[in-house]
Coordinates of C-alpha atoms in Angstrom, one line a residue:
M1 CA -11.1 48.2 -34.9
E2 CA -9.1 50.4 -32.1
R3 CA -10.3 48.5 -28.5
K4 CA -11.4 51.6 -26.1
E5 CA -9.6 51.8 -22.6
I6 CA -11.8 51.4 -19.5
L7 CA -9.4 51.6 -16.8
V8 CA -6.2 52.6 -16.9
A9 CA -4.1 52.9 -13.8
D10 CA -0.1 54.4 -14.3
K11 CA 2.5 54.0 -11.8
I12 CA -0.2 54.0 -8.6
T13 CA 1.6 53.7 -5.2
K14 CA -0.8 53.3 -1.7
I15 CA 1.1 54.2 1.5
Y16 CA -0.2 54.1 4.9
G17 CA 0.6 55.2 7.7
I18 CA 2.1 58.7 6.4
G19 CA 2.8 61.0 9.1
T20 CA 3.5 58.0 11.7
K21 CA 7.0 55.8 12.3
T22 CA 5.1 53.0 10.8
L23 CA 4.9 53.9 7.4
Y24 CA 3.8 50.6 4.9
E25 CA 4.0 50.7 1.0
A26 CA 1.2 48.3 0.1
L27 CA 1.6 49.1 -3.6
H28 CA 4.8 50.1 -5.9
E29 CA 4.2 51.8 -8.9
V30 CA 1.8 49.5 -10.3
S31 CA 0.2 50.0 -14.1
L32 CA -2.5 48.6 -16.1
T33 CA -4.5 49.3 -18.7
M34 CA -7.6 47.1 -19.3
Y35 CA -9.7 47.3 -22.4
E36 CA -13.6 47.4 -22.8
G37 CA -15.2 43.9 -22.6
E38 CA -12.1 42.5 -20.3
F39 CA -13.0 40.1 -17.5
V40 CA -9.8 40.6 -15.5
C41 CA -8.9 38.4 -12.6
I42 CA -6.1 39.6 -9.6
M43 CA -4.9 37.2 -7.9
G44 CA -1.9 36.6 -5.2
P45 CA -1.0 35.5 -1.8
S46 CA -2.8 37.2 1.5
G47 CA -1.6 40.1 2.0
A48 CA 0.3 40.7 -1.6
G49 CA -1.9 43.9 -1.9
K50 CA -5.1 42.5 -4.4
S51 CA -8.0 44.4 -2.2
T52 CA -5.8 47.7 -2.2
F53 CA -5.3 47.5 -5.5
I54 CA -8.2 46.9 -7.2
N55 CA -10.0 49.7 -3.8
N56 CA -7.3 52.4 -5.4
L57 CA -8.4 51.1 -9.0
S58 CA -12.4 52.0 -8.3
T59 CA -12.3 54.6 -6.4
I60 CA -13.4 53.2 -3.0
D61 CA -9.4 53.9 -2.0
I62 CA -7.4 56.7 -3.8
P63 CA -3.4 56.4 -4.3
T64 CA -0.9 58.0 -3.0
K65 CA 0.8 58.3 -6.1
G66 CA 0.1 58.1 -9.7
K67 CA -2.9 58.6 -11.8
V68 CA -6.1 56.4 -12.1
F69 CA -8.1 56.6 -15.1
I70 CA -11.8 55.3 -15.5
N71 CA -13.5 55.7 -18.6
G72 CA -10.9 58.1 -19.8
K73 CA -11.4 60.6 -16.8
E74 CA -9.2 60.7 -14.3
V75 CA -10.2 60.3 -10.6
R76 CA -8.1 62.0 -8.1
V77 CA -9.1 65.5 -9.4
M78 CA -12.6 64.8 -9.1
S79 CA -14.7 66.1 -5.4
E80 CA -16.7 63.8 -3.3
G81 CA -19.8 64.5 -5.1
E82 CA -18.4 63.9 -8.4
I83 CA -16.6 60.4 -7.4
G84 CA -20.5 59.5 -6.0
K85 CA -21.8 60.8 -9.2
F86 CA -19.4 58.9 -11.6
R87 CA -19.6 55.7 -9.6
Y88 CA -23.3 55.9 -10.2
E89 CA -22.8 56.3 -14.1
N90 CA -19.9 54.2 -14.4
L91 CA -19.3 51.7 -11.6
G92 CA -21.2 48.4 -10.0
F93 CA -19.2 46.5 -6.8
I94 CA -20.1 43.0 -6.0
F95 CA -18.2 41.7 -2.3
Q96 CA -17.8 38.9 -0.9
E97 CA -20.3 39.6 1.8
F98 CA -23.4 40.4 0.1
N99 CA -23.8 44.0 1.6
L100 CA -27.9 43.8 1.5
L101 CA -29.9 45.9 3.8
D102 CA -31.9 43.3 5.9
S103 CA -34.3 46.0 6.5
L104 CA -35.2 46.4 2.7
T105 CA -37.1 43.6 0.7
I106 CA -35.0 42.2 -2.4
F107 CA -36.9 45.1 -4.8
E108 CA -35.8 47.7 -2.5
N109 CA -32.2 46.6 -2.1
I110 CA -31.6 46.1 -5.9
A111 CA -33.1 49.8 -6.3
V112 CA -31.0 51.5 -3.7
P113 CA -28.5 52.9 -6.2
L114 CA -31.2 54.0 -8.2
T115 CA -33.3 55.7 -5.3
L116 CA -30.0 57.4 -4.4
A117 CA -29.9 59.1 -7.9
N118 CA -33.4 60.3 -7.5
V119 CA -34.4 58.2 -11.0
D120 CA -37.9 58.3 -11.4
K121 CA -40.4 55.6 -9.7
K122 CA -41.4 53.9 -13.5
E123 CA -38.0 53.5 -14.3
I124 CA -37.0 52.6 -11.4
T125 CA -39.9 49.6 -11.3
K126 CA -38.9 49.0 -15.1
R127 CA -35.2 48.3 -15.1
V128 CA -35.1 46.7 -11.3
E129 CA -38.1 43.9 -12.8
E130 CA -35.5 43.8 -15.9
V131 CA -32.6 42.5 -14.1
A132 CA -34.5 40.8 -11.6
K133 CA -35.9 38.4 -14.5
K134 CA -31.9 38.4 -15.9
L135 CA -30.9 36.3 -12.9
D136 CA -33.8 34.5 -11.8
V137 CA -34.6 36.2 -8.6
A138 CA -37.8 38.0 -9.7
Q139 CA -39.3 35.7 -7.9
T140 CA -37.7 36.9 -4.3
L141 CA -38.3 40.5 -5.3
D142 CA -41.1 40.6 -1.8
K143 CA -38.7 38.8 0.1
Y144 CA -36.1 40.2 2.9
P145 CA -32.8 39.4 2.5
N146 CA -32.8 36.7 5.5
E147 CA -35.6 34.5 3.4
C148 CA -33.3 33.7 0.7
S149 CA -30.3 31.4 0.2
G150 CA -26.8 32.5 0.0
G151 CA -26.6 32.0 -3.9
Q152 CA -30.1 34.1 -4.3
R153 CA -28.3 36.7 -2.0
Q154 CA -25.3 37.1 -4.1
R155 CA -27.5 37.1 -7.4
V156 CA -29.4 40.5 -5.7
A157 CA -26.2 41.7 -5.1
I158 CA -24.9 41.4 -8.5
C159 CA -28.6 42.6 -9.2
R160 CA -27.9 46.0 -7.9
A161 CA -24.7 46.0 -9.7
L162 CA -26.0 46.1 -13.0
V163 CA -29.3 47.9 -12.6
T164 CA -27.7 51.3 -13.3
N165 CA -25.9 49.9 -16.3
P166 CA -22.0 50.2 -15.6
K167 CA -19.3 50.3 -17.7
L168 CA -17.3 48.1 -15.2
I169 CA -18.1 45.6 -12.8
V170 CA -15.4 45.3 -9.7
A171 CA -15.9 42.2 -7.9
D172 CA -14.7 41.1 -4.8
E173 CA -13.7 37.8 -3.9
P174 CA -17.7 37.7 -4.9
T175 CA -18.0 33.6 -4.2
G176 CA -15.8 33.4 -1.5
N177 CA -19.1 32.9 0.8
L178 CA -21.1 30.2 -2.0
D179 CA -20.5 26.1 -2.0
S180 CA -18.9 25.1 -5.3
K181 CA -22.9 24.8 -7.1
N182 CA -23.6 28.4 -6.7
S183 CA -20.3 29.6 -7.0
H184 CA -19.7 28.0 -10.7
E185 CA -23.2 29.1 -11.7
I186 CA -22.3 32.9 -10.7
L187 CA -19.4 32.7 -12.6
S188 CA -21.1 31.4 -15.7
L189 CA -23.3 33.9 -15.8
F190 CA -19.9 36.6 -15.0
K191 CA -18.8 34.8 -18.3
E192 CA -22.2 35.2 -19.8
L193 CA -22.4 39.0 -19.2
N194 CA -19.3 39.8 -20.1
E195 CA -19.0 38.0 -23.8
K196 CA -22.7 38.3 -24.8
E197 CA -23.0 41.7 -23.1
G198 CA -19.5 43.0 -23.3
V199 CA -19.7 44.0 -19.4
S200 CA -16.0 44.6 -18.4
I201 CA -15.1 42.8 -15.0
L202 CA -11.9 43.3 -12.9
M203 CA -12.1 40.5 -10.0
V204 CA -10.5 39.2 -7.1
T205 CA -10.4 35.8 -6.2
H206 CA -7.7 32.9 -4.7
D207 CA -9.5 30.4 -6.1
S208 CA -7.3 29.2 -9.8
K209 CA -11.2 27.9 -10.8
I210 CA -12.9 30.7 -10.7
A211 CA -9.8 32.7 -12.3
S212 CA -10.0 30.7 -15.5
Y213 CA -13.2 32.5 -16.1
S214 CA -11.3 35.6 -16.9
S215 CA -9.9 36.4 -20.4
K216 CA -6.9 38.1 -18.5
L217 CA -4.5 37.1 -15.1
L218 CA -3.0 39.6 -13.5
Y219 CA -1.0 37.9 -10.5
I220 CA 0.2 40.0 -7.2
K221 CA 3.2 39.6 -5.1
D222 CA 5.0 42.6 -2.6
G223 CA 2.6 45.2 -4.5
I224 CA 4.2 44.7 -7.5
I225 CA 2.3 42.9 -10.7
D226 CA 4.4 40.0 -10.7
R227 CA 3.3 37.9 -13.8
T228 CA 0.2 38.5 -16.4
I229 CA -1.3 35.7 -18.1
E230 CA -3.7 36.0 -21.3
R231 CA -5.9 33.0 -22.0
E232 CA -6.2 34.1 -25.7
G233 CA -6.5 30.9 -28.0
L234 CA -6.4 28.1 -24.8
S235 CA -9.3 26.4 -23.3
Q236 CA -10.6 27.3 -20.0
K237 CA -8.7 23.4 -18.6
E238 CA -5.5 24.5 -20.4
Y239 CA -6.1 28.2 -18.6
F240 CA -7.2 26.7 -15.4
Y241 CA -3.6 24.7 -15.1
K242 CA -1.2 27.8 -16.3
I243 CA -3.2 29.0 -13.3
V244 CA -2.3 26.3 -11.1
D245 CA 1.2 26.7 -12.2
I246 CA 1.9 30.2 -11.0
N247 CA 0.0 29.2 -7.8
S248 CA 2.0 26.1 -7.4
S249 CA 5.7 27.6 -7.7
E250 CA 4.7 30.5 -5.6
S251 CA 3.8 28.0 -3.0
Q252 CA 6.9 26.0 -3.4
E253 CA 9.1 29.2 -3.4
L254 CA 7.9 29.3 0.7
F255 CA 10.2 26.1 1.2
E256 CA 13.5 26.8 -1.2

């Protein structure tokens, strides 16, 4: 059975400072094909272009050159209004900062993308309650973010990303503000969503252990994809050690 392409980047370049004397090329002709149901992780040293890459892949930013296709549609040719609708229908975002609105209840926070899309109130209630139950935060729906733990708030952020039934989840350091126990629980949840429900996930992390939950690793260095590792038949432990080896060899280069 032929695999369906969910995300294609064709030689994307991102240059900052155009029109000034301080041009900076953050990405240089980077290409990627991601298939439906994949769990792809992006790693690399600070300043390598990880967040720039994920932002340009996910409509948060637009490449200076090159093309990005999500679910078969080219992003650069869309108007701002079309991109907004496209995000709602295709993408779910999860960030290191939970980005919850303190003045809204947990229910209202999860419902935000549905409310903005003018979804029927009964349908909103149904979807919010379903996803909250799945992620074990149903008991917090009447609370406010400051009444919840960090782990609960990140689960709520994931609920908000999933409530629109997106084709692709985009996660930038989603466990960066969590302790090891909550990080493990969140990544186990990601793995379950990916393996059992076929949710495609594109994630940035600096943590080798977190990266070992993915099925493919892209190592970005100096604005290009320097290396790619496929997990394939490896156990998570074997895959983890391969990821550690890459990070170790990169660190050793600093002293050569």
